[in-house]
XYZ file of C-alpha atoms in Angstrom:
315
model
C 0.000 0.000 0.000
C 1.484 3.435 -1.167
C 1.729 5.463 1.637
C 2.083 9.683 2.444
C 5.967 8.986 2.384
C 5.944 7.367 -0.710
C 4.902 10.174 -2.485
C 7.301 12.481 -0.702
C 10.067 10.770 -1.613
C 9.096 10.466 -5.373
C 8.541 14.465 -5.592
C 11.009 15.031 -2.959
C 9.137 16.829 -0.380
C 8.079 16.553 3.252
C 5.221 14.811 4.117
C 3.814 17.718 5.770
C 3.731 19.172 1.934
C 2.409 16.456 0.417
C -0.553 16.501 2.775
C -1.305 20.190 2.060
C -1.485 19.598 -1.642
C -3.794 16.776 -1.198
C -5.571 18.874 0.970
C -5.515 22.025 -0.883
C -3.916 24.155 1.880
C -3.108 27.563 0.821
C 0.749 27.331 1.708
C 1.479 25.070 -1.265
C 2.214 26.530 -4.801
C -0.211 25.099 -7.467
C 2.775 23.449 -9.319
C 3.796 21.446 -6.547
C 0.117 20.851 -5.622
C -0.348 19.518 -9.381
C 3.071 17.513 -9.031
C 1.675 15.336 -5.771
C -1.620 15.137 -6.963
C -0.299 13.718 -10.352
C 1.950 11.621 -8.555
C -0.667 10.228 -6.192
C -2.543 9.066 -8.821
C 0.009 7.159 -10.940
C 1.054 5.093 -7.437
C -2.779 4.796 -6.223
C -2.692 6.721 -3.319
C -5.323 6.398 -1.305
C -5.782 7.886 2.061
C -6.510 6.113 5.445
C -10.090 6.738 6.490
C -9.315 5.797 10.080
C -6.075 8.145 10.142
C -8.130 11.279 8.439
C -11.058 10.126 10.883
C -8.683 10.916 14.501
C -7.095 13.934 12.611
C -9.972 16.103 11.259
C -12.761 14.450 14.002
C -14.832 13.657 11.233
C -15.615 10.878 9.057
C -16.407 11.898 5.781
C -19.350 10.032 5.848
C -23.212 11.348 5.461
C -26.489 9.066 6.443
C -28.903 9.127 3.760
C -32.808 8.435 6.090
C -35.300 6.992 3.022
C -38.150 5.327 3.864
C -40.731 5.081 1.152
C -43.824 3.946 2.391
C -44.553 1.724 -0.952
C -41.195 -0.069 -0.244
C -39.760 1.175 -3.761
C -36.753 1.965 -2.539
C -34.209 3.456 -5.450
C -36.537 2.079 -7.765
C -38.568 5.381 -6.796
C -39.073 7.389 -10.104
C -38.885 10.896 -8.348
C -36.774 10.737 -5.074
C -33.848 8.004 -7.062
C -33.150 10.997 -9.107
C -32.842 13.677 -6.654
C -30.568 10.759 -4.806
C -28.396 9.977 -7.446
C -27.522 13.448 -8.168
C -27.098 13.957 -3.731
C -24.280 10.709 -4.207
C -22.684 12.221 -7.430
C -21.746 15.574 -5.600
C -20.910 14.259 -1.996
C -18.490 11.523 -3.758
C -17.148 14.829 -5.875
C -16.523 16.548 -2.523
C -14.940 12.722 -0.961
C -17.754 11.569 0.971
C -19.190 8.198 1.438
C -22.578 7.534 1.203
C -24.474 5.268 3.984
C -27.961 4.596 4.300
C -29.687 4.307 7.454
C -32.516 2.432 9.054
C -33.599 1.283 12.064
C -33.524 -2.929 12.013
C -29.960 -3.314 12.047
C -29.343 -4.365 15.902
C -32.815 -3.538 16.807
C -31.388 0.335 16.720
C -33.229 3.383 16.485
C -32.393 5.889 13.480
C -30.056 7.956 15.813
C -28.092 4.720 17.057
C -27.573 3.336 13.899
C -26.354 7.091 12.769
C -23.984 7.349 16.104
C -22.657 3.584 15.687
C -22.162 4.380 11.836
C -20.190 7.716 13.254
C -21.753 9.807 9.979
C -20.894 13.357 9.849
C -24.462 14.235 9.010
C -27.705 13.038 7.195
C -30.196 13.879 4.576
C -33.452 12.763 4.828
C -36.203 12.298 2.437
C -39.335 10.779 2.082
C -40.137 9.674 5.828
C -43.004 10.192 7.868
C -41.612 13.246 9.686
C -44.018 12.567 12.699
C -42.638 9.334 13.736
C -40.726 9.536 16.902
C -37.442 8.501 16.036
C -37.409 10.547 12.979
C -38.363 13.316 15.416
C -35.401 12.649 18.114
C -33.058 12.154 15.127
C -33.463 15.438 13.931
C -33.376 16.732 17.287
C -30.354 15.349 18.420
C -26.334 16.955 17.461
C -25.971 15.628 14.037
C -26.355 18.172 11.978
C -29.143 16.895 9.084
C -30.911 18.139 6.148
C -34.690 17.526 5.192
C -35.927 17.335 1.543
C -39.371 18.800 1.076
C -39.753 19.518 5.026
C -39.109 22.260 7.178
C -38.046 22.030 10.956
C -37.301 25.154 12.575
C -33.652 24.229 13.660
C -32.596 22.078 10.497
C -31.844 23.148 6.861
C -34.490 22.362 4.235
C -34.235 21.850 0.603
C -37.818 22.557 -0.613
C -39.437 22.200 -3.829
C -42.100 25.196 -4.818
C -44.692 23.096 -4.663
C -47.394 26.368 -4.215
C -45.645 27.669 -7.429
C -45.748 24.408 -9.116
C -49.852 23.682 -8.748
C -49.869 27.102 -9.032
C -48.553 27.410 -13.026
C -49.993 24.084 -13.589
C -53.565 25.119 -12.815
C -53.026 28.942 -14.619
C -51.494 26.663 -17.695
C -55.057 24.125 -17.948
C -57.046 27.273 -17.126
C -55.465 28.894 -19.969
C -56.185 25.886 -22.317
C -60.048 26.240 -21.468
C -60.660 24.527 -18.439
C -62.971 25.282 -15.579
C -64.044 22.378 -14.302
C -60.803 20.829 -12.755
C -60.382 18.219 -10.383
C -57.383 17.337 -8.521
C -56.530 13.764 -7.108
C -53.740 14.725 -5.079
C -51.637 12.574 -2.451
C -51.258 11.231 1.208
C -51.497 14.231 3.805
C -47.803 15.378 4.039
C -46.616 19.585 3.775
C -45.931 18.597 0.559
C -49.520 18.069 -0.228
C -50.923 20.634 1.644
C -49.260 23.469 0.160
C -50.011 21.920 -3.447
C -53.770 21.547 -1.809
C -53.992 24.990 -0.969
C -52.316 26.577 -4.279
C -54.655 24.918 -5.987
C -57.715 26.423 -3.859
C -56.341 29.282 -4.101
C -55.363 29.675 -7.857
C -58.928 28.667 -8.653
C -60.129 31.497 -6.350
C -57.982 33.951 -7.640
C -58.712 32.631 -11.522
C -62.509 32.912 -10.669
C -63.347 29.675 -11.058
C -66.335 27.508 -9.170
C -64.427 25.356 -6.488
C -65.939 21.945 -6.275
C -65.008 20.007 -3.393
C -65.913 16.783 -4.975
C -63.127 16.929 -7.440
C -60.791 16.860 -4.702
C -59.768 13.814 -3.585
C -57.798 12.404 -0.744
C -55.895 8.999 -3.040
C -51.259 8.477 -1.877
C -48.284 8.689 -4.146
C -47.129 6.299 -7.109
C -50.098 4.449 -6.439
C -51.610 4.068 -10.370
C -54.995 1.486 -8.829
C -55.961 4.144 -6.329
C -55.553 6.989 -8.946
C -57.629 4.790 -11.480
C -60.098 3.946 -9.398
C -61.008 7.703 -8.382
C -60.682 8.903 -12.073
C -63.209 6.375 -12.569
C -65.579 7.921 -9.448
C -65.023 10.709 -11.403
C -65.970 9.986 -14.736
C -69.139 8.937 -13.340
C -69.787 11.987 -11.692
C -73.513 13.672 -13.890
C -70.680 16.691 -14.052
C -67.863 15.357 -14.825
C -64.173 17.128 -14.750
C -63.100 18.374 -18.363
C -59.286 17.893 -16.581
C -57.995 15.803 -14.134
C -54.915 16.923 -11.773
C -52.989 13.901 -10.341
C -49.994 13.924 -7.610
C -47.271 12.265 -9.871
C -46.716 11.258 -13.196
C -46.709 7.261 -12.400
C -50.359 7.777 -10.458
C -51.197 9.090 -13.981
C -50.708 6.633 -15.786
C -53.436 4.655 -13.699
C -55.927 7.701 -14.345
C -55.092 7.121 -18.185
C -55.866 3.574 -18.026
C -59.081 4.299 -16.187
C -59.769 6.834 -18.886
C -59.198 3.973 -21.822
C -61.438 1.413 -19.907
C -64.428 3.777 -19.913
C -63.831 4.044 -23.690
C -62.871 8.349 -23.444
C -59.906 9.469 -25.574
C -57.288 12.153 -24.247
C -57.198 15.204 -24.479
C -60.324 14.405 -26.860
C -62.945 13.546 -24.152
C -60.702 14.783 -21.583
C -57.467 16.063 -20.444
C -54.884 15.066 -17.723
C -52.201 16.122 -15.974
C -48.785 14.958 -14.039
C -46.423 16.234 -11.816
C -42.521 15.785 -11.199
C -41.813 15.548 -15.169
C -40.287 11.872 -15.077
C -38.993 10.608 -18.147
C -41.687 8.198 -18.421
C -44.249 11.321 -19.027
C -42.750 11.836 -21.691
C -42.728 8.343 -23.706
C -46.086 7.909 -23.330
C -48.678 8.706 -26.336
C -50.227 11.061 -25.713
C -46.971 13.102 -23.962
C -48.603 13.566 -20.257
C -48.347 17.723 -19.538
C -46.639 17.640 -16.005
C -44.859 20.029 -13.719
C -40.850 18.918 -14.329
C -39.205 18.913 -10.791
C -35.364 20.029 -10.931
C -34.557 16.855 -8.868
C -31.103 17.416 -10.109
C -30.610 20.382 -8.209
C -32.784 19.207 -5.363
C -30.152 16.880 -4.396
C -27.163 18.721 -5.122
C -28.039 21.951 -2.992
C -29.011 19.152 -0.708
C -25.098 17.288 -0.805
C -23.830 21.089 -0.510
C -25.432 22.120 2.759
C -24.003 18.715 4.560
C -20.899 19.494 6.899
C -18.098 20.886 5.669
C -19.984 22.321 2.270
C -20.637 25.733 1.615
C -23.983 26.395 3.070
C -25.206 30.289 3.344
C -29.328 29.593 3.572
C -31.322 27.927 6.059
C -33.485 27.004 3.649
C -33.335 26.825 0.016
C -36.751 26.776 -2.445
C -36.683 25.181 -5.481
C-alpha cells in the first residue's frame, strides 16, 4: 500500500507538503500541488479513512434516512433521481454515502447514525411525525430535510405552491374550468399543493368543487384509477384531471381507456414531477418537471463541511 511517504520521496518533499497539496492548503504553490496530486494518482494513493477520521474528528461520511412507504426503494421514479444526483456531488466533494434504518441491531435511526459515526444526514421521504425521525433530527448531528421544514434544520424545498400554481393557470389557460385534482397522502408537501390549488382557482374565478378533490397516496396508479373512474361517473364530470405524480397518472389514463374516453379528446390530464416516463407515453402527459437534479445537489452542498449560506433553500 502506497503510503504519504511514498509520495514524498518520489517528488522530494516533506510529508507535511504532500498533505497540504492533497488537501488544498493555501501554503502550497499550485505546481507542486499539481506535481503530488499527479503523482498520487500514478502510485494509487489512497488515504486512510481511520487516520483522516482521529485527525480532522470527522468521518467523511453522510447518512442518507429513506423510507418510502410503498417499499420502492431506489426504484422510486422521483426521489432516485434527486438521490443519485445527492451521491454524485458528496463523492465529488470525498464523501461516502451510507444509508440508514432502524432494524440493524434492533437500533433506532439515531443509534444506527452514532454507531455508523456519519458526519451528518439527509433525509427524504419519511413520515416526519414518527418519533425517532423526530429525536433524530433533534439530536447533534447536523441533518438536512428534503421537502420539510423544521425550525432548527436546513431544508431543501421544492415550490410546490408555485408548481400547482402554473400548472392550474397553464389548464385554465387551455379552457378549463371544471378541474379536479386527485392529489396525495397528507404530508406539507400536499398541503401546500392543496392549498395553491384552492387558491389559484379562487384567484382565476373559477367555481371550487369540493368533490373533485380527492384524498388517493403517491405512485399508487390502482388508487388513482379507481377515483378517475368515481369521477368519470360523476352527472358533471371534470373536463381535466390533476394527479400527484406522473406514475399515479398513468393509472388515471388507463381508467380513462377502460371507460372508452380518448385524451385530451374527451378529456385532459395532468402529471407532476416531469419523469422521463411522461414523456414516452402517447399522448406526452403535460406535467410540472421537478429540478430533482438540483434538489439533491443543494441538498449534498449544505451537509458538513460544504458551503452552506441559507437555512433554507426553495426550489
Amino acid at each position: 500500500m502506497v503510503s504519504l511517504k511514498d509520495i514524498a520521496d518520489k517528488c522530494n518533499v516533506s510529508v507535511a507538503t504532500v498533505s497540504k497539496a492533497l488537501n488544498d492548503h493555501s501554503d502550497i504553490g499550485p505546481a507542486t500541488k499539481k506535481r503530488v496530486r499527479e503523482t498520487a494518482e500514478k502510485y494509487g494513493y489512497h488515504p486512510n479513512g481511520s487516520a483522516r477520521a482521529l485527525k480532522t474528528k470527522r468521518t467523511y461520511n453522510i447518512g442518507v434516512l429513506f423510507v418510502d412507504e410503498g417499499r420502492s426503494g431506489l426504484t422510486h421514479d422521483y426521489f432516485a433521481r434527486v438521490l443519485d444526483s445527492f451521491k454524485r456531488v458528496s463523492e465529488e466533494w470525498g464523501y461516502d454515502i451510507t444509508f440508514i434504518n432502524a432494524t440493524s441491531h434492533n437500533m433506532t435511526y439515531l443509534d444506527h447514525s452514532r454507531y455508523r459515526g456519519v458526519d451528518g444526514i439527509v433525509i427524504a421521504c419519511v413520515d416526519f411525525n414518527d418519533r425517532d425521525v423526530i429525536d433524530l433530527i433533534n439530536s447533534d448531528i447536523p441533518v438536512v430535510t428534503i421537502d420539510h421544514v423544521f425550525d432548527n434544520r436546513i431544508a431543501v424545498v421544492s415550490d410546490n405552491i408555485g408548481g400547482m400554481r402554473d400548472l392550474v393557470e397553464y389548464v385554465h389557460s387551455m379552457g378549463h374550468e371544471r378541474i379536479a385534482y386527485i392529489h396525495g397522502d397528507d404530508t406539507a408537501v400536499t398541503r401546500n399543493r392543496v392549498a395553491s390549488f384552492y387558491n389559484t382557482l379562487q384567484r382565476l374565478g373559477i367555481k371550487i368543487d369540493d368533490n373533485y378533490t380527492i384524498a388517493s397516496a403517491y405512485r399508487n396508479p390502482k388508487l388513482a384509477a379507481k377515483y378517475t373512474k368515481q369521477l368519470l361517473n360523476m352527472r358533471k364530470r371534470p373536463t381535466c384531471i390533476l394527479y400527484p405524480d406522473d406514475y399515479s397518472a398513468i393509472g388515471g389514463l388507463n381508467a380513462i381507456e377502460e371507460a372508452g374516453l380518448s385524451v385530451p379528446d374527451d378529456i385532459s390530464v395532468v402529471g407532476y414531477d416531469g419523469l422521463y416516463v411522461s414523456q414516452i407515453l402517447y399522448p406526452k402527459l403535460t406535467t410540472y418537471e421537478q429540478n430533482s437534479e438540483e434538489i439533491g445537489r443543494v441538498a449534498a452542498q449544505s451537509q458538513p463541511g460544504l458551503r452552506s449560506e441559507e437555512h433554507t433553500s426553495e426550489l
